[in-house]
Every structure is written in C-alpha cells, then in structure tokens.
C-alpha cells in the first residue's frame, strides 16, 4: 500500500525480509484470483466533493450523514487486526459503539496507493491531536465502498503528514 521496500516492512514488523516477500507473494496470488471493481478517478470533481463531505461528516462525527456517503456493501477493515465489517448498518453500529474513540478526530489528506487517504489524528487533550491511523478510502460509482484503517501511526511522517496537530485552546 505504501510502496515500501521489503527491508523497510521487515524492520517495521520485526520480521525477516524473506517472510515479508513470502507474505507479499501469497497476497498477490490471492488478490489476482479475486474479482475487482474499477474505482472512481481521484481527480474527478464529483469524487473530490464526496471526499469533502466525508471529511466534514467524519470530523463532526455525524454518523447518519457519513452513512449516506457509503454504498450498501461498504467494507471497514483495520489491518493488522482481524477486523472486517460490511454494510452500512454494521459500520454505523461500530462507529457509535467501540469506534466512538474516533469522535473528535481530525483528518488530513494524503494520497495512498493511487487513491484518496487521510491521516486520522485522535484528540488526546484539548488542542492536541496525535496520529492514530492512515485511512484509505475506496470510491466507486460516487459512493465509498472501502474504509481501510492502517494502525501504524509511525508511518505518518513517512507519507508526509505532520507528527501532530496543535491548535490553541480558547481563554
């Protein structure tokens, strides 16, 4: 996803280069056998408008509005965990339940693997947001079909995102 060298991934995951290459080979074979869907072009004005509405809904934590932007069969994943939800009802329930920790987050745009992405910064105290997850947002036919969250905050600076967001707190 991040176009890293196998040596960099091995170091990050504290494993061998051979292990990384083997996992990548298996993943490529699995992906090649799966049906794929054409994603919307990221330079399309309608795509950009959808992402603006997504950022607004996510940062306000307006889950009904967020759900309106999702296709009915949307997938939410969170590598490296065995975490996979599908469908708007499951995503809404997760965001309003265990995912409530995302409330108050800030998103900064970043391109990831040729598609739209965001650095998701979690509010840790008033006026301070710290890296939490890299979001990769897949869009097809004008709707969000994939919401993938990579929980590797140490990658933020590697993809050009700031190490934190700070804003002054009112008097």
Tab-separated table of N, CA and C in Angstrom:
chain	number	residue	atom	x	y	z
A	1	UNK	N	0.827	-1.196	0.000
A	1	UNK	CA	0.000	0.000	0.000
A	1	UNK	C	0.865	1.250	0.000
A	2	UNK	N	1.929	1.253	0.768
A	2	UNK	CA	2.756	2.448	0.900
A	2	UNK	C	4.004	2.424	0.022
A	3	UNK	N	4.137	1.392	-0.821
A	3	UNK	CA	5.265	1.252	-1.744
A	3	UNK	C	6.607	1.213	-1.023
A	4	UNK	N	6.641	0.560	0.118
A	4	UNK	CA	7.871	0.410	0.883
A	4	UNK	C	8.682	-0.754	0.339
A	5	UNK	N	9.972	-0.721	0.556
A	5	UNK	CA	10.847	-1.836	0.255
A	5	UNK	C	10.587	-2.946	1.278
A	6	UNK	N	10.839	-4.187	0.881
A	6	UNK	CA	10.645	-5.321	1.792
A	6	UNK	C	11.499	-5.170	3.045
A	7	UNK	N	12.686	-4.583	2.903
A	7	UNK	CA	13.550	-4.394	4.077
A	7	UNK	C	12.919	-3.433	5.074
A	8	UNK	N	12.247	-2.397	4.571
A	8	UNK	CA	11.589	-1.435	5.454
A	8	UNK	C	10.405	-2.074	6.185
A	9	UNK	N	9.624	-2.871	5.469
A	9	UNK	CA	8.479	-3.550	6.079
A	9	UNK	C	8.956	-4.550	7.119
A	10	UNK	N	10.002	-5.299	6.784
A	10	UNK	CA	10.542	-6.281	7.725
A	10	UNK	C	11.005	-5.603	9.007
A	11	UNK	N	11.657	-4.469	8.865
A	11	UNK	CA	12.126	-3.746	10.049
A	11	UNK	C	10.945	-3.258	10.889
A	12	UNK	N	9.937	-2.693	10.228
A	12	UNK	CA	8.761	-2.187	10.934
A	12	UNK	C	8.045	-3.302	11.685
A	13	UNK	N	7.913	-4.469	11.046
A	13	UNK	CA	7.163	-5.577	11.639
A	13	UNK	C	8.035	-6.520	12.457
A	14	UNK	N	9.311	-6.204	12.541
A	14	UNK	CA	10.262	-7.022	13.299
A	14	UNK	C	10.234	-8.481	12.829
A	15	UNK	N	10.422	-8.628	11.514
A	15	UNK	CA	10.440	-9.954	10.910
A	15	UNK	C	11.508	-9.976	9.826
A	16	UNK	N	11.615	-11.069	9.119
A	16	UNK	CA	12.649	-11.200	8.091
A	16	UNK	C	12.143	-10.710	6.736
A	17	UNK	N	13.088	-10.344	5.877
A	17	UNK	CA	12.750	-9.932	4.517
A	17	UNK	C	12.106	-11.105	3.775
A	18	UNK	N	12.617	-12.310	3.989
A	18	UNK	CA	12.045	-13.490	3.338
A	18	UNK	C	10.588	-13.682	3.738
A	19	UNK	N	10.271	-13.458	5.002
A	19	UNK	CA	8.898	-13.581	5.479
A	19	UNK	C	7.995	-12.542	4.812
A	20	UNK	N	8.484	-11.326	4.698
A	20	UNK	CA	7.715	-10.256	4.050
A	20	UNK	C	7.473	-10.610	2.582
A	21	UNK	N	8.509	-11.034	1.881
A	21	UNK	CA	8.375	-11.380	0.462
A	21	UNK	C	7.423	-12.555	0.264
A	22	UNK	N	7.475	-13.539	1.149
A	22	UNK	CA	6.581	-14.686	1.068
A	22	UNK	C	5.127	-14.254	1.267
A	23	UNK	N	4.887	-13.419	2.268
A	23	UNK	CA	3.525	-12.921	2.532
A	23	UNK	C	3.022	-12.097	1.352
A	24	UNK	N	3.892	-11.297	0.781
A	24	UNK	CA	3.515	-10.473	-0.362
A	24	UNK	C	3.169	-11.350	-1.567
A	25	UNK	N	3.948	-12.385	-1.801
A	25	UNK	CA	3.677	-13.300	-2.910
A	25	UNK	C	2.318	-13.981	-2.728
A	26	UNK	N	2.028	-14.438	-1.508
A	26	UNK	CA	0.729	-15.068	-1.246
A	26	UNK	C	-0.406	-14.059	-1.409
A	27	UNK	N	-0.193	-12.845	-0.943
A	27	UNK	CA	-1.231	-11.809	-1.046
A	27	UNK	C	-1.510	-11.463	-2.506
A	28	UNK	N	-0.465	-11.338	-3.307
A	28	UNK	CA	-0.655	-11.033	-4.732
A	28	UNK	C	-1.438	-12.146	-5.428
A	29	UNK	N	-1.123	-13.392	-5.104
A	29	UNK	CA	-1.840	-14.517	-5.711
A	29	UNK	C	-3.309	-14.502	-5.293
A	30	UNK	N	-3.562	-14.232	-4.041
A	30	UNK	CA	-4.948	-14.170	-3.555
A	30	UNK	C	-5.704	-13.021	-4.215
A	31	UNK	N	-5.057	-11.874	-4.317
A	31	UNK	CA	-5.706	-10.708	-4.923
A	31	UNK	C	-5.986	-10.928	-6.407
A	32	UNK	N	-5.083	-11.614	-7.099
A	32	UNK	CA	-5.261	-11.864	-8.528
A	32	UNK	C	-6.470	-12.755	-8.792
A	33	UNK	N	-6.822	-13.590	-7.834
A	33	UNK	CA	-7.950	-14.503	-8.021
A	33	UNK	C	-9.284	-13.878	-7.629
A	34	UNK	N	-9.249	-12.690	-7.067
A	34	UNK	CA	-10.475	-12.039	-6.612
A	34	UNK	C	-11.020	-11.104	-7.690
A	35	UNK	N	-12.352	-11.037	-7.799
A	35	UNK	CA	-12.912	-10.062	-8.736
A	35	UNK	C	-12.612	-8.650	-8.232
A	36	UNK	N	-12.344	-7.745	-9.149
A	36	UNK	CA	-12.051	-6.381	-8.727
A	36	UNK	C	-13.049	-5.416	-9.337
A	37	UNK	N	-13.103	-4.265	-8.764
A	37	UNK	CA	-14.037	-3.243	-9.209
A	37	UNK	C	-13.249	-1.995	-9.576
A	38	UNK	N	-13.645	-1.340	-10.628
A	38	UNK	CA	-12.992	-0.114	-11.067
A	38	UNK	C	-13.338	1.009	-10.076
A	39	UNK	N	-12.293	1.650	-9.546
A	39	UNK	CA	-12.504	2.761	-8.617
A	39	UNK	C	-12.653	4.062	-9.394
A	40	UNK	N	-13.354	5.023	-8.804
A	40	UNK	CA	-13.504	6.338	-9.413
A	40	UNK	C	-12.160	7.045	-9.480
A	41	UNK	N	-11.991	7.873	-10.495
A	41	UNK	CA	-10.774	8.664	-10.645
A	41	UNK	C	-10.685	9.690	-9.525
A	42	UNK	N	-9.516	9.788	-8.904
A	42	UNK	CA	-9.369	10.700	-7.762
A	42	UNK	C	-9.328	12.162	-8.179
A	43	UNK	N	-9.162	12.455	-9.461
A	43	UNK	CA	-9.097	13.845	-9.911
A	43	UNK	C	-10.453	14.366	-10.384
A	44	UNK	N	-11.468	13.555	-10.301
A	44	UNK	CA	-12.804	13.948	-10.720
A	44	UNK	C	-13.420	14.902	-9.694
A	45	UNK	N	-14.008	16.024	-10.136
A	45	UNK	CA	-14.620	16.966	-9.184
A	45	UNK	C	-15.694	16.347	-8.296
A	46	UNK	N	-16.480	15.409	-8.828
A	46	UNK	CA	-17.513	14.760	-8.013
A	46	UNK	C	-16.868	13.917	-6.917
A	47	UNK	N	-15.750	13.274	-7.241
A	47	UNK	CA	-15.017	12.466	-6.259
A	47	UNK	C	-14.488	13.376	-5.158
A	48	UNK	N	-13.906	14.497	-5.549
A	48	UNK	CA	-13.379	15.449	-4.565
A	48	UNK	C	-14.489	15.991	-3.670
A	49	UNK	N	-15.651	16.265	-4.241
A	49	UNK	CA	-16.784	16.765	-3.450
A	49	UNK	C	-17.258	15.709	-2.457
A	50	UNK	N	-17.298	14.443	-2.894
A	50	UNK	CA	-17.673	13.351	-1.990
A	50	UNK	C	-16.706	13.278	-0.815
A	51	UNK	N	-15.406	13.373	-1.092
A	51	UNK	CA	-14.406	13.309	-0.022
A	51	UNK	C	-14.521	14.499	0.927
A	52	UNK	N	-14.853	15.670	0.405
A	52	UNK	CA	-15.069	16.833	1.277
A	52	UNK	C	-16.249	16.591	2.218
A	53	UNK	N	-17.324	16.010	1.691
A	53	UNK	CA	-18.485	15.685	2.538
A	53	UNK	C	-18.112	14.613	3.564
A	54	UNK	N	-17.280	13.659	3.145
A	54	UNK	CA	-16.825	12.620	4.065
A	54	UNK	C	-16.035	13.230	5.223
A	55	UNK	N	-15.073	14.091	4.909
A	55	UNK	CA	-14.254	14.717	5.955
A	55	UNK	C	-15.141	15.513	6.904
A	56	UNK	N	-16.071	16.275	6.361
A	56	UNK	CA	-16.972	17.067	7.198
A	56	UNK	C	-17.786	16.167	8.133
A	57	UNK	N	-18.378	15.104	7.592
A	57	UNK	CA	-19.202	14.202	8.411
A	57	UNK	C	-18.355	13.477	9.453
A	58	UNK	N	-17.160	13.018	9.061
A	58	UNK	CA	-16.310	12.278	9.991
A	58	UNK	C	-15.831	13.182	11.126
A	59	UNK	N	-15.386	14.384	10.791
A	59	UNK	CA	-14.866	15.285	11.830
A	59	UNK	C	-15.972	15.786	12.755
A	60	UNK	N	-17.196	15.922	12.258
A	60	UNK	CA	-18.317	16.306	13.128
A	60	UNK	C	-18.910	15.076	13.812
A	61	UNK	N	-18.459	13.906	13.401
A	61	UNK	CA	-18.952	12.609	13.858
A	61	UNK	C	-20.463	12.499	13.679
A	62	UNK	N	-20.885	12.927	12.489
A	62	UNK	CA	-22.281	12.859	12.085
A	62	UNK	C	-22.465	11.524	11.352
A	63	UNK	N	-22.739	10.480	12.107
A	63	UNK	CA	-22.785	9.127	11.549
A	63	UNK	C	-23.930	8.957	10.539
A	64	UNK	N	-25.130	9.495	10.786
A	64	UNK	CA	-26.158	9.378	9.733
A	64	UNK	C	-25.708	10.010	8.408
A	65	UNK	N	-25.052	11.156	8.475
A	65	UNK	CA	-24.562	11.808	7.249
A	65	UNK	C	-23.448	10.970	6.616
A	66	UNK	N	-22.573	10.418	7.442
A	66	UNK	CA	-21.492	9.573	6.945
A	66	UNK	C	-22.055	8.352	6.212
A	67	UNK	N	-23.070	7.732	6.784
A	67	UNK	CA	-23.685	6.543	6.189
A	67	UNK	C	-24.281	6.862	4.820
A	68	UNK	N	-24.796	8.071	4.635
A	68	UNK	CA	-25.350	8.462	3.337
A	68	UNK	C	-24.300	8.422	2.223
A	69	UNK	N	-23.034	8.540	2.586
A	69	UNK	CA	-21.948	8.570	1.609
A	69	UNK	C	-21.430	7.177	1.260
A	70	UNK	N	-21.906	6.167	1.988
A	70	UNK	CA	-21.412	4.802	1.836
A	70	UNK	C	-22.325	3.976	0.937
A	71	UNK	N	-21.721	3.102	0.155
A	71	UNK	CA	-22.523	2.142	-0.601
A	71	UNK	C	-23.008	1.072	0.365
A	72	UNK	N	-24.123	0.458	0.073
A	72	UNK	CA	-24.725	-0.522	0.980
A	72	UNK	C	-23.788	-1.661	1.364
A	73	UNK	N	-22.874	-2.047	0.466
A	73	UNK	CA	-21.963	-3.159	0.742
A	73	UNK	C	-20.561	-2.698	1.155
A	74	UNK	N	-20.456	-1.475	1.658
A	74	UNK	CA	-19.167	-0.912	2.082
A	74	UNK	C	-18.454	-1.857	3.054
A	75	UNK	N	-17.114	-1.816	3.010
A	75	UNK	CA	-16.294	-2.646	3.893
A	75	UNK	C	-15.445	-1.737	4.762
A	76	UNK	N	-15.376	-2.041	6.051
A	76	UNK	CA	-14.500	-1.367	7.001
A	76	UNK	C	-13.490	-2.399	7.487
A	77	UNK	N	-12.196	-2.100	7.324
A	77	UNK	CA	-11.159	-3.013	7.798
A	77	UNK	C	-10.123	-2.224	8.583
A	78	UNK	N	-9.346	-2.933	9.394
A	78	UNK	CA	-8.363	-2.287	10.242
A	78	UNK	C	-7.128	-3.181	10.411
A	79	UNK	N	-6.330	-3.323	9.335
A	79	UNK	CA	-5.098	-4.112	9.471
A	79	UNK	C	-4.201	-3.505	10.552
A	80	UNK	N	-3.557	-4.260	11.355
A	80	UNK	CA	-3.258	-5.683	11.242
A	80	UNK	C	-4.257	-6.572	11.976
A	81	UNK	N	-5.359	-6.027	12.461
A	81	UNK	CA	-6.304	-6.812	13.245
A	81	UNK	C	-7.256	-7.604	12.356
A	82	UNK	N	-7.782	-8.684	12.881
A	82	UNK	CA	-8.794	-9.481	12.222
A	82	UNK	C	-10.116	-8.737	12.403
A	83	UNK	N	-10.295	-7.708	11.615
A	83	UNK	CA	-11.363	-6.737	11.799
A	83	UNK	C	-11.967	-6.477	10.427
A	84	UNK	N	-13.220	-6.844	10.246
A	84	UNK	CA	-13.853	-6.708	8.944
A	84	UNK	C	-15.344	-6.555	9.156
A	85	UNK	N	-15.883	-5.405	8.806
A	85	UNK	CA	-17.321	-5.187	8.859
A	85	UNK	C	-17.799	-4.861	7.460
A	86	UNK	N	-19.011	-5.282	7.145
A	86	UNK	CA	-19.555	-4.990	5.836
A	86	UNK	C	-20.988	-4.522	5.969
A	87	UNK	N	-21.312	-3.468	5.230
A	87	UNK	CA	-22.662	-2.925	5.212
A	87	UNK	C	-22.786	-1.690	6.083
A	88	UNK	N	-23.681	-0.818	5.674
A	88	UNK	CA	-23.832	0.462	6.373
A	88	UNK	C	-24.312	0.293	7.811
A	89	UNK	N	-25.190	-0.669	8.063
A	89	UNK	CA	-25.680	-0.872	9.430
A	89	UNK	C	-24.546	-1.291	10.363
A	90	UNK	N	-23.693	-2.221	9.896
A	90	UNK	CA	-22.566	-2.670	10.730
A	90	UNK	C	-21.583	-1.535	10.988
A	91	UNK	N	-21.307	-0.732	9.950
A	91	UNK	CA	-20.362	0.376	10.144
A	91	UNK	C	-20.926	1.406	11.115
A	92	UNK	N	-22.185	1.763	10.943
A	92	UNK	CA	-22.804	2.746	11.839
A	92	UNK	C	-22.781	2.241	13.277
A	93	UNK	N	-23.123	0.974	13.487
A	93	UNK	CA	-23.114	0.408	14.841
A	93	UNK	C	-21.707	0.426	15.435
A	94	UNK	N	-20.701	0.134	14.611
A	94	UNK	CA	-19.335	0.146	15.123
A	94	UNK	C	-18.899	1.567	15.477
A	95	UNK	N	-19.167	2.531	14.591
A	95	UNK	CA	-18.770	3.917	14.869
A	95	UNK	C	-19.453	4.475	16.111
A	96	UNK	N	-20.679	4.053	16.372
A	96	UNK	CA	-21.393	4.550	17.551
A	96	UNK	C	-21.145	3.698	18.788
A	97	UNK	N	-20.475	2.564	18.615
A	97	UNK	CA	-20.134	1.674	19.731
A	97	UNK	C	-18.635	1.718	19.997
A	98	UNK	N	-17.930	0.615	19.711
A	98	UNK	CA	-16.487	0.549	20.001
A	98	UNK	C	-15.667	1.619	19.290
A	99	UNK	N	-16.141	2.098	18.138
A	99	UNK	CA	-15.390	3.102	17.374
A	99	UNK	C	-15.580	4.529	17.831
A	100	UNK	N	-16.323	4.729	18.928
A	100	UNK	CA	-16.622	6.087	19.398
A	100	UNK	C	-15.356	6.878	19.722
A	101	UNK	N	-14.233	6.176	19.902
A	101	UNK	CA	-12.959	6.857	20.141
A	101	UNK	C	-12.526	7.723	18.976
A	102	UNK	N	-13.140	7.531	17.811
A	102	UNK	CA	-12.827	8.373	16.651
A	102	UNK	C	-13.509	9.739	16.735
A	103	UNK	N	-14.449	9.878	17.638
A	103	UNK	CA	-15.152	11.154	17.775
A	103	UNK	C	-14.146	12.243	18.149
A	104	UNK	N	-14.242	13.364	17.481
A	104	UNK	CA	-13.329	14.472	17.740
A	104	UNK	C	-12.051	14.410	16.913
A	105	UNK	N	-11.952	13.424	16.013
A	105	UNK	CA	-10.742	13.259	15.201
A	105	UNK	C	-10.621	14.369	14.167
A	106	UNK	N	-9.413	14.527	13.680
A	106	UNK	CA	-9.110	15.424	12.570
A	106	UNK	C	-8.511	14.592	11.451
A	107	UNK	N	-8.851	14.946	10.219
A	107	UNK	CA	-8.332	14.243	9.053
A	107	UNK	C	-7.514	15.189	8.188
A	108	UNK	N	-6.344	14.714	7.753
A	108	UNK	CA	-5.525	15.443	6.792
A	108	UNK	C	-5.352	14.567	5.560
A	109	UNK	N	-5.543	15.139	4.357
A	109	UNK	CA	-5.475	14.325	3.137
A	109	UNK	C	-4.059	13.868	2.813
A	110	UNK	N	-3.998	12.669	2.217
A	110	UNK	CA	-2.741	12.105	1.734
A	110	UNK	C	-3.103	11.104	0.640
A	111	UNK	N	-2.279	11.034	-0.400
A	111	UNK	CA	-2.506	10.028	-1.445
A	111	UNK	C	-1.838	8.739	-1.016
A	112	UNK	N	-2.583	7.648	-1.076
A	112	UNK	CA	-2.075	6.347	-0.667
A	112	UNK	C	-2.456	5.323	-1.735
A	113	UNK	N	-1.461	4.678	-2.307
A	113	UNK	CA	-1.680	3.614	-3.284
A	113	UNK	C	-2.559	4.072	-4.444
A	114	UNK	N	-2.384	5.319	-4.872
A	114	UNK	CA	-3.127	5.827	-6.015
A	114	UNK	C	-4.566	6.196	-5.736
A	115	UNK	N	-4.974	6.186	-4.491
A	115	UNK	CA	-6.340	6.563	-4.148
A	115	UNK	C	-6.305	7.580	-3.010
A	116	UNK	N	-7.465	8.027	-2.610
A	116	UNK	CA	-7.537	9.020	-1.542
A	116	UNK	C	-7.257	8.378	-0.194
A	117	UNK	N	-6.625	9.125	0.647
A	117	UNK	CA	-6.383	8.677	2.002
A	117	UNK	C	-6.355	9.853	2.942
A	118	UNK	N	-6.363	9.538	4.218
A	118	UNK	CA	-6.333	10.585	5.240
A	118	UNK	C	-5.518	10.104	6.422
A	119	UNK	N	-4.780	11.027	6.996
A	119	UNK	CA	-4.187	10.784	8.291
A	119	UNK	C	-5.257	11.077	9.316
A	120	UNK	N	-5.620	10.088	10.111
A	120	UNK	CA	-6.645	10.246	11.150
A	120	UNK	C	-5.923	10.557	12.457
A	121	UNK	N	-6.110	11.763	12.946
A	121	UNK	CA	-5.480	12.218	14.184
A	121	UNK	C	-6.515	12.179	15.297
A	122	UNK	N	-6.177	11.490	16.361
A	122	UNK	CA	-7.086	11.317	17.508
A	122	UNK	C	-6.852	12.440	18.520
A	123	UNK	N	-7.941	12.993	19.037
A	123	UNK	CA	-7.856	14.020	20.064
A	123	UNK	C	-7.335	13.394	21.350
A	124	UNK	N	-6.184	13.885	21.839
A	124	UNK	CA	-5.602	13.313	23.056
A	124	UNK	C	-5.747	14.244	24.249
A	125	UNK	N	-5.895	15.517	23.981
A	125	UNK	CA	-6.219	16.511	25.003
A	125	UNK	C	-6.661	17.763	24.258
A	126	UNK	N	-7.341	18.692	24.918
A	126	UNK	CA	-7.807	19.877	24.201
A	126	UNK	C	-6.651	20.557	23.451
A	127	UNK	N	-6.861	20.742	22.157
A	127	UNK	CA	-5.878	21.418	21.325
A	127	UNK	C	-4.774	20.536	20.780
A	128	UNK	N	-4.811	19.224	21.052
A	128	UNK	CA	-3.758	18.329	20.565
A	128	UNK	C	-4.359	17.054	19.984
A	129	UNK	N	-4.017	16.794	18.712
A	129	UNK	CA	-4.417	15.579	18.015
A	129	UNK	C	-3.145	14.849	17.624
A	130	UNK	N	-3.110	13.543	17.885
A	130	UNK	CA	-1.921	12.745	17.584
A	130	UNK	C	-2.277	11.647	16.581
A	131	UNK	N	-1.298	11.195	15.782
A	131	UNK	CA	-1.561	10.179	14.764
A	131	UNK	C	-2.213	8.929	15.341
A	132	UNK	N	-3.202	8.432	14.606
A	132	UNK	CA	-3.898	7.223	15.020
A	132	UNK	C	-3.875	6.170	13.906
A	133	UNK	N	-4.381	6.526	12.718
A	133	UNK	CA	-4.469	5.552	11.631
A	133	UNK	C	-4.392	6.256	10.286
A	134	UNK	N	-3.849	5.556	9.309
A	134	UNK	CA	-3.934	6.009	7.921
A	134	UNK	C	-5.185	5.400	7.327
A	135	UNK	N	-6.081	6.246	6.861
A	135	UNK	CA	-7.305	5.774	6.226
A	135	UNK	C	-7.092	5.718	4.711
A	136	UNK	N	-7.518	4.645	4.113
A	136	UNK	CA	-7.543	4.526	2.657
A	136	UNK	C	-9.010	4.393	2.283
A	137	UNK	N	-9.484	5.334	1.472
A	137	UNK	CA	-10.898	5.407	1.124
A	137	UNK	C	-11.072	5.032	-0.346
A	138	UNK	N	-11.780	3.937	-0.596
A	138	UNK	CA	-12.065	3.492	-1.953
A	138	UNK	C	-13.446	3.999	-2.357
A	139	UNK	N	-13.536	4.556	-3.560
A	139	UNK	CA	-14.794	5.109	-4.057
A	139	UNK	C	-15.097	4.505	-5.423
A	140	UNK	N	-16.328	4.053	-5.608
A	140	UNK	CA	-16.800	3.555	-6.894
A	140	UNK	C	-18.230	4.026	-7.110
A	141	UNK	N	-18.517	4.460	-8.311
A	141	UNK	CA	-19.864	4.921	-8.668
A	141	UNK	C	-20.373	5.996	-7.716
A	142	UNK	N	-19.462	6.868	-7.255
A	142	UNK	CA	-19.860	8.001	-6.435
A	142	UNK	C	-20.160	7.703	-4.986
A	143	UNK	N	-19.824	6.495	-4.530
A	143	UNK	CA	-20.057	6.110	-3.135
A	143	UNK	C	-18.785	5.500	-2.553
A	144	UNK	N	-18.629	5.621	-1.246
A	144	UNK	CA	-17.495	4.999	-0.567
A	144	UNK	C	-17.781	3.507	-0.438
A	145	UNK	N	-16.849	2.688	-0.961
A	145	UNK	CA	-17.028	1.231	-0.910
A	145	UNK	C	-16.018	0.567	0.024
A	146	UNK	N	-14.969	1.302	0.385
A	146	UNK	CA	-13.953	0.754	1.270
A	146	UNK	C	-13.427	1.815	2.208
A	147	UNK	N	-13.329	1.471	3.485
A	147	UNK	CA	-12.820	2.374	4.529
A	147	UNK	C	-11.800	1.552	5.309
A	148	UNK	N	-10.531	1.654	4.892
A	148	UNK	CA	-9.482	0.810	5.455
A	148	UNK	C	-8.571	1.657	6.340
A	149	UNK	N	-8.338	1.197	7.540
A	149	UNK	CA	-7.583	1.955	8.540
A	149	UNK	C	-6.337	1.175	8.926
A	150	UNK	N	-5.179	1.749	8.617
A	150	UNK	CA	-3.909	1.114	8.932
A	150	UNK	C	-3.374	1.748	10.207
A	151	UNK	N	-3.346	0.960	11.275
A	151	UNK	CA	-2.996	1.463	12.596
A	151	UNK	C	-1.483	1.472	12.816
A	152	UNK	N	-0.817	2.261	12.020
A	152	UNK	CA	0.634	2.413	12.118
A	152	UNK	C	0.950	3.905	12.165
A	153	UNK	N	0.726	4.554	13.305
A	153	UNK	CA	0.950	5.999	13.370
A	153	UNK	C	2.383	6.401	13.065
A	154	UNK	N	3.327	5.467	13.217
A	154	UNK	CA	4.719	5.792	12.919
A	154	UNK	C	4.933	6.047	11.425
A	155	UNK	N	3.942	5.735	10.594
A	155	UNK	CA	4.061	5.959	9.155
A	155	UNK	C	3.688	7.372	8.733
A	156	UNK	N	3.092	8.142	9.607
A	156	UNK	CA	2.583	9.452	9.227
A	156	UNK	C	3.663	10.331	8.599
A	157	UNK	N	4.782	10.460	9.253
A	157	UNK	CA	5.840	11.312	8.717
A	157	UNK	C	6.411	10.741	7.430
A	158	UNK	N	6.435	9.414	7.303
A	158	UNK	CA	6.972	8.776	6.094
A	158	UNK	C	6.137	9.116	4.858
A	159	UNK	N	4.842	9.397	5.038
A	159	UNK	CA	3.986	9.759	3.906
A	159	UNK	C	3.745	11.270	3.838
A	160	UNK	N	4.529	12.041	4.603
A	160	UNK	CA	4.470	13.496	4.527
A	160	UNK	C	3.464	14.168	5.429
A	161	UNK	N	2.937	13.440	6.408
A	161	UNK	CA	1.986	14.030	7.349
A	161	UNK	C	2.718	14.536	8.579
A	162	UNK	N	2.203	15.594	9.204
A	162	UNK	CA	2.859	16.121	10.404
A	162	UNK	C	2.744	15.168	11.591
A	163	UNK	N	3.680	15.253	12.545
A	163	UNK	CA	3.687	14.353	13.698
A	163	UNK	C	2.542	14.599	14.675
A	164	UNK	N	1.857	15.725	14.556
A	164	UNK	CA	0.731	16.045	15.436
A	164	UNK	C	0.027	17.276	14.874
A	165	UNK	N	-1.176	17.534	15.359
A	165	UNK	CA	-1.901	18.769	15.050
A	165	UNK	C	-2.119	19.478	16.374
A	166	UNK	N	-1.705	20.723	16.417
A	166	UNK	CA	-1.898	21.520	17.647
A	166	UNK	C	-2.638	22.798	17.281
A	167	UNK	N	-3.603	23.132	18.093
A	167	UNK	CA	-4.345	24.388	17.953
A	167	UNK	C	-4.491	25.002	19.325
A	168	UNK	N	-4.396	26.326	19.390
A	168	UNK	CA	-4.564	26.964	20.697
A	168	UNK	C	-5.967	26.733	21.250
A	169	UNK	N	-6.033	26.539	22.552
A	169	UNK	CA	-7.301	26.361	23.236
A	169	UNK	C	-7.757	27.745	23.710
A	170	UNK	N	-9.039	28.026	23.537
A	170	UNK	CA	-9.584	29.331	23.915
A	170	UNK	C	-9.311	29.715	25.344
A	171	UNK	N	-9.528	31.004	25.662
A	171	UNK	CA	-9.214	31.509	27.020
A	171	UNK	C	-9.996	30.864	28.123
